[in-house]
mmCIF file of C-alpha atoms in Angstrom:
data_model
loop_
_atom_site.group_PDB
_atom_site.id
_atom_site.type_symbol
_atom_site.label_atom_id
_atom_site.label_comp_id
_atom_site.label_asym_id
_atom_site.label_seq_id
_atom_site.Cartn_x
_atom_site.Cartn_y
_atom_site.Cartn_z
ATOM 1 C CA MET I 318 95.008 89.536 78.814
ATOM 2 C CA ASP I 319 95.185 93.395 78.201
ATOM 3 C CA ALA I 320 94.973 92.866 74.472
ATOM 4 C CA GLY I 321 92.147 90.520 74.839
ATOM 5 C CA GLY I 322 89.982 93.183 76.659
ATOM 6 C CA MET I 323 91.510 93.540 80.237
ATOM 7 C CA ALA I 324 92.783 96.955 79.463
ATOM 8 C CA GLU I 325 89.289 98.097 79.204
ATOM 9 C CA TYR I 326 88.199 96.999 82.770
ATOM 10 C CA ARG I 327 91.571 98.534 83.980
ATOM 11 C CA GLN I 328 90.301 101.854 82.366
ATOM 12 C CA ARG I 329 87.024 101.488 84.095
ATOM 13 C CA VAL I 330 88.592 100.864 87.636
ATOM 14 C CA LEU I 331 90.698 104.058 87.295
ATOM 15 C CA ALA I 332 88.239 106.248 85.594
ATOM 16 C CA GLY I 333 87.754 109.562 87.738
ATOM 17 C CA LEU I 334 90.558 108.991 90.200
ATOM 18 C CA THR I 335 91.924 112.346 91.593
ATOM 19 C CA GLY I 336 94.462 112.904 94.138
ATOM 20 C CA SER I 337 96.917 110.598 95.788
ATOM 21 C CA VAL I 338 96.698 106.974 95.358
ATOM 22 C CA ILE I 339 98.488 103.851 96.462
ATOM 23 C CA GLU I 340 98.625 100.822 94.358
ATOM 24 C CA VAL I 341 99.007 97.584 96.001
ATOM 25 C CA GLY I 342 100.577 94.793 94.250
ATOM 26 C CA ALA I 343 101.461 96.951 91.008
ATOM 27 C CA GLY I 344 103.113 93.945 89.427
ATOM 28 C CA ASN I 345 104.783 95.052 86.132
ATOM 29 C CA GLY I 346 102.949 98.547 86.010
ATOM 30 C CA LEU I 347 99.873 97.520 83.596
ATOM 31 C CA ASN I 348 97.593 100.325 85.312
ATOM 32 C CA PHE I 349 100.185 102.995 84.954
ATOM 33 C CA SER I 350 99.104 104.275 81.581
ATOM 34 C CA HIS I 351 95.300 104.253 82.818
ATOM 35 C CA TYR I 352 95.759 106.727 85.402
ATOM 36 C CA PRO I 353 93.854 109.876 84.631
ATOM 37 C CA PRO I 354 95.332 113.278 84.698
ATOM 38 C CA GLY I 355 93.615 114.084 87.983
ATOM 39 C CA VAL I 356 96.025 111.809 89.964
ATOM 40 C CA THR I 357 98.710 113.766 91.366
ATOM 41 C CA ARG I 358 100.724 110.875 93.095
ATOM 42 C CA VAL I 359 100.846 107.164 92.843
ATOM 43 C CA LEU I 360 102.811 104.931 95.404
ATOM 44 C CA ALA I 361 103.142 101.541 93.573
ATOM 45 C CA ILE I 362 103.874 98.855 95.927
ATOM 46 C CA GLU I 363 105.341 95.480 94.500
ATOM 47 C CA PRO I 364 107.180 92.773 96.441
ATOM 48 C CA ALA I 365 108.680 90.777 93.458
ATOM 49 C CA PRO I 366 111.630 92.296 92.432
ATOM 50 C CA TYR I 367 111.436 91.374 88.663
ATOM 51 C CA LEU I 368 108.015 92.738 88.463
ATOM 52 C CA ARG I 369 109.119 95.726 90.442
ATOM 53 C CA SER I 370 111.975 96.633 88.123
ATOM 54 C CA ILE I 371 109.682 96.258 84.968
ATOM 55 C CA ALA I 372 107.237 98.807 86.753
ATOM 56 C CA ALA I 373 109.811 101.329 87.608
ATOM 57 C CA GLN I 374 110.839 101.524 83.877
ATOM 58 C CA LYS I 375 107.267 101.939 83.050
ATOM 59 C CA ALA I 376 106.932 104.766 85.764
ATOM 60 C CA GLY I 377 109.492 106.863 84.140
ATOM 61 C CA ASN I 378 111.905 109.267 85.422
ATOM 62 C CA PRO I 379 112.496 109.908 89.367
ATOM 63 C CA GLY I 380 110.309 112.706 90.612
ATOM 64 C CA GLY I 381 107.429 111.812 88.269
ATOM 65 C CA VAL I 382 103.856 111.087 89.351
ATOM 66 C CA ILE I 383 104.624 107.356 89.728
ATOM 67 C CA GLU I 384 106.932 105.946 92.493
ATOM 68 C CA VAL I 385 107.425 102.068 92.545
ATOM 69 C CA GLN I 386 108.598 100.833 95.984
ATOM 70 C CA ASP I 387 109.057 97.503 97.488
ATOM 71 C CA GLY I 388 106.570 96.281 100.004
ATOM 72 C CA VAL I 389 103.665 93.848 100.887
ATOM 73 C CA ALA I 390 100.167 94.331 101.198
ATOM 74 C CA GLU I 391 100.044 93.149 104.789
ATOM 75 C CA ARG I 392 102.277 96.164 105.989
ATOM 76 C CA LEU I 393 102.053 98.837 103.705
ATOM 77 C CA PRO I 394 104.989 101.705 104.056
ATOM 78 C CA ALA I 395 102.558 104.517 104.433
ATOM 79 C CA ALA I 396 100.951 106.599 107.307
ATOM 80 C CA ASP I 397 97.508 106.291 108.562
ATOM 81 C CA GLY I 398 95.221 108.103 106.030
ATOM 82 C CA ALA I 399 97.939 109.347 103.683
ATOM 83 C CA PHE I 400 96.058 108.497 100.449
ATOM 84 C CA ASP I 401 92.864 109.787 98.655
ATOM 85 C CA ALA I 402 92.323 105.909 96.990
ATOM 86 C CA ALA I 403 93.949 102.738 96.963
ATOM 87 C CA VAL I 404 93.812 100.403 93.953
ATOM 88 C CA ALA I 405 94.329 96.639 93.871
ATOM 89 C CA THR I 406 93.760 94.672 90.509
ATOM 90 C CA LEU I 407 94.167 90.905 90.189
ATOM 91 C CA VAL I 408 96.124 91.083 93.400
ATOM 92 C CA LEU I 409 93.549 90.049 96.416
ATOM 93 C CA CYS I 410 93.293 86.572 95.117
ATOM 94 C CA SER I 411 96.943 85.921 95.380
ATOM 95 C CA LEU I 412 97.382 87.185 98.933
ATOM 96 C CA ALA I 413 97.916 84.607 101.998
ATOM 97 C CA ASP I 414 95.877 86.793 104.289
ATOM 98 C CA GLN I 415 93.436 89.092 102.364
ATOM 99 C CA ARG I 416 91.774 90.447 105.426
ATOM 100 C CA ALA I 417 95.305 91.695 106.876
ATOM 101 C CA ALA I 418 95.892 93.354 103.553
ATOM 102 C CA LEU I 419 92.357 94.958 103.420
ATOM 103 C CA ARG I 420 92.876 96.224 106.880
ATOM 104 C CA GLU I 421 96.103 97.833 105.834
ATOM 105 C CA ILE I 422 94.311 99.352 102.798
ATOM 106 C CA HIS I 423 91.804 100.774 104.998
ATOM 107 C CA ARG I 424 94.355 102.196 107.442
ATOM 108 C CA VAL I 425 96.113 104.027 104.507
ATOM 109 C CA VAL I 426 93.259 105.560 102.800
ATOM 110 C CA ARG I 427 91.702 108.691 104.338
ATOM 111 C CA PRO I 428 87.966 108.391 105.846
ATOM 112 C CA GLY I 429 85.532 108.872 102.720
ATOM 113 C CA GLY I 430 88.466 107.881 100.319
ATOM 114 C CA GLN I 431 87.906 105.142 97.701
ATOM 115 C CA PHE I 432 89.266 101.606 97.258
ATOM 116 C CA ARG I 433 89.048 100.694 93.488
ATOM 117 C CA PHE I 434 89.408 96.780 92.736
ATOM 118 C CA MET I 435 89.164 94.202 89.927
ATOM 119 C CA GLU I 436 89.452 90.762 91.232
ATOM 120 C CA HIS I 437 88.692 86.991 90.686
ATOM 121 C CA VAL I 438 85.614 85.954 92.748
ATOM 122 C CA GLN I 439 83.782 83.108 93.735
ATOM 123 C CA ALA I 440 81.311 81.597 91.153
ATOM 124 C CA ASP I 441 77.519 82.060 91.187
ATOM 125 C CA THR I 442 76.802 78.588 90.609
ATOM 126 C CA PRO I 443 77.236 75.646 92.861
ATOM 127 C CA GLY I 444 78.829 73.405 90.354
ATOM 128 C CA LEU I 445 81.351 76.180 89.359
ATOM 129 C CA ARG I 446 81.892 76.923 93.001
ATOM 130 C CA ARG I 447 83.061 73.203 93.705
ATOM 131 C CA ALA I 448 85.076 73.405 90.738
ATOM 132 C CA GLN I 449 87.171 76.710 91.915
ATOM 133 C CA ARG I 450 87.331 75.059 95.381
ATOM 134 C CA MET I 451 89.150 71.887 93.940
ATOM 135 C CA LEU I 452 91.276 73.804 91.641
ATOM 136 C CA ASP I 453 92.401 76.190 94.841
ATOM 137 C CA ALA I 454 93.261 73.142 96.856
ATOM 138 C CA THR I 455 95.256 71.631 94.261
ATOM 139 C CA VAL I 456 96.898 72.957 90.952
ATOM 140 C CA TRP I 457 95.746 76.636 90.612
ATOM 141 C CA PRO I 458 97.821 78.580 93.283
ATOM 142 C CA PRO I 459 101.264 77.098 92.342
ATOM 143 C CA LEU I 460 100.322 77.456 88.343
ATOM 144 C CA GLY I 461 98.732 80.983 88.952
ATOM 145 C CA GLY I 462 101.218 82.873 91.178
ATOM 146 C CA GLY I 463 99.394 82.035 94.404
ATOM 147 C CA CYS I 464 95.908 82.935 93.032
ATOM 148 C CA HIS I 465 92.789 81.651 94.645
ATOM 149 C CA VAL I 466 89.692 81.830 92.618
ATOM 150 C CA SER I 467 86.968 80.718 94.822
ATOM 151 C CA ARG I 468 87.337 83.898 97.369
ATOM 152 C CA ASP I 469 84.406 85.840 98.318
ATOM 153 C CA THR I 470 86.138 89.114 97.886
ATOM 154 C CA LEU I 471 83.231 91.531 97.893
ATOM 155 C CA SER I 472 82.347 90.252 101.460
ATOM 156 C CA VAL I 473 85.978 90.516 102.806
ATOM 157 C CA ILE I 474 85.721 94.156 101.356
ATOM 158 C CA ALA I 475 82.802 95.058 103.102
ATOM 159 C CA GLY I 476 83.926 93.330 106.380
ATOM 160 C CA ALA I 477 87.181 95.378 106.274
ATOM 161 C CA GLY I 478 85.314 98.760 106.689
ATOM 162 C CA PHE I 479 84.389 99.695 103.299
ATOM 163 C CA THR I 480 80.971 100.208 101.670
ATOM 164 C CA VAL I 481 81.019 98.856 98.218
ATOM 165 C CA THR I 482 79.064 101.561 96.070
ATOM 166 C CA GLN I 483 79.574 100.195 92.753
ATOM 167 C CA SER I 484 80.485 96.825 91.420
ATOM 168 C CA GLU I 485 79.925 94.946 88.214
ATOM 169 C CA ALA I 486 80.614 91.145 87.659
ATOM 170 C CA PHE I 487 82.122 89.958 84.422
ATOM 171 C CA GLN I 488 83.602 86.924 83.054
ATOM 172 C CA PHE I 489 87.163 86.841 81.575
ATOM 173 C CA PRO I 490 88.026 85.475 79.301
ATOM 174 C CA VAL I 491 84.649 85.190 77.752
ATOM 175 C CA THR I 492 84.136 81.523 76.822
ATOM 176 C CA ARG I 493 81.169 79.388 75.937
ATOM 177 C CA VAL I 494 81.670 77.129 78.729
ATOM 178 C CA PRO I 495 82.800 79.194 81.978
ATOM 179 C CA PHE I 496 86.063 78.195 83.356
ATOM 180 C CA PRO I 497 86.603 78.438 87.098
ATOM 181 C CA SER I 498 88.961 81.496 86.767
ATOM 182 C CA SER I 499 86.702 83.481 84.480
ATOM 183 C CA PRO I 500 84.329 84.886 87.360
ATOM 184 C CA HIS I 501 85.611 88.462 88.011
ATOM 185 C CA VAL I 502 84.283 91.775 89.537
ATOM 186 C CA TRP I 503 85.305 95.458 89.225
ATOM 187 C CA GLY I 504 84.247 97.993 91.528
ATOM 188 C CA ILE I 505 84.553 100.941 93.938
ATOM 189 C CA ALA I 506 84.164 101.020 97.633
ATOM 190 C CA VAL I 507 84.426 103.748 100.041
ATOM 191 C CA ARG I 508 86.349 103.909 103.300
ATOM 192 C CA ASP I 509 83.839 104.168 106.167
ATOM 193 C CA PRO I 510 84.844 106.784 108.790
#
């Protein structure tokens, strides 16, 4: 995916970040090389042991900027307001309780801090939304690691105490005929006080 253009979106999501960051669902560490120099600390949370071990290798030596730790989005191992920003890329679609995870992200980001995201989202057209719901009810979650492509993620982010200040919809992969998993959005939200 990154070779096909997803790396460019990762760079957009992380551009300009500074200070301490918690990355929720770090996977195999694909975001790590895109963090800008102003980021002083990254706590990368990943529940899957195999992905966590790959991410730890990408993070480098102990004592570096990036620390990889076991944990789940619904119970983040961090104090209230401990981070300047949180990052989630292609994670919220796979969580059983998206709202609980966003409440936790809200909890660990300081007031006025940022939430940076890139996610699958609900399609704009009724026909594609129907196809998304059908896939979500049948084959897509087992095939896609729990991914649900029909979620109204922007509304859930706003409902969790964030104000979305920037967002851009995009199709990935770009095809002539839109596929139910191709609608995505990346953006920046600010934690409400």
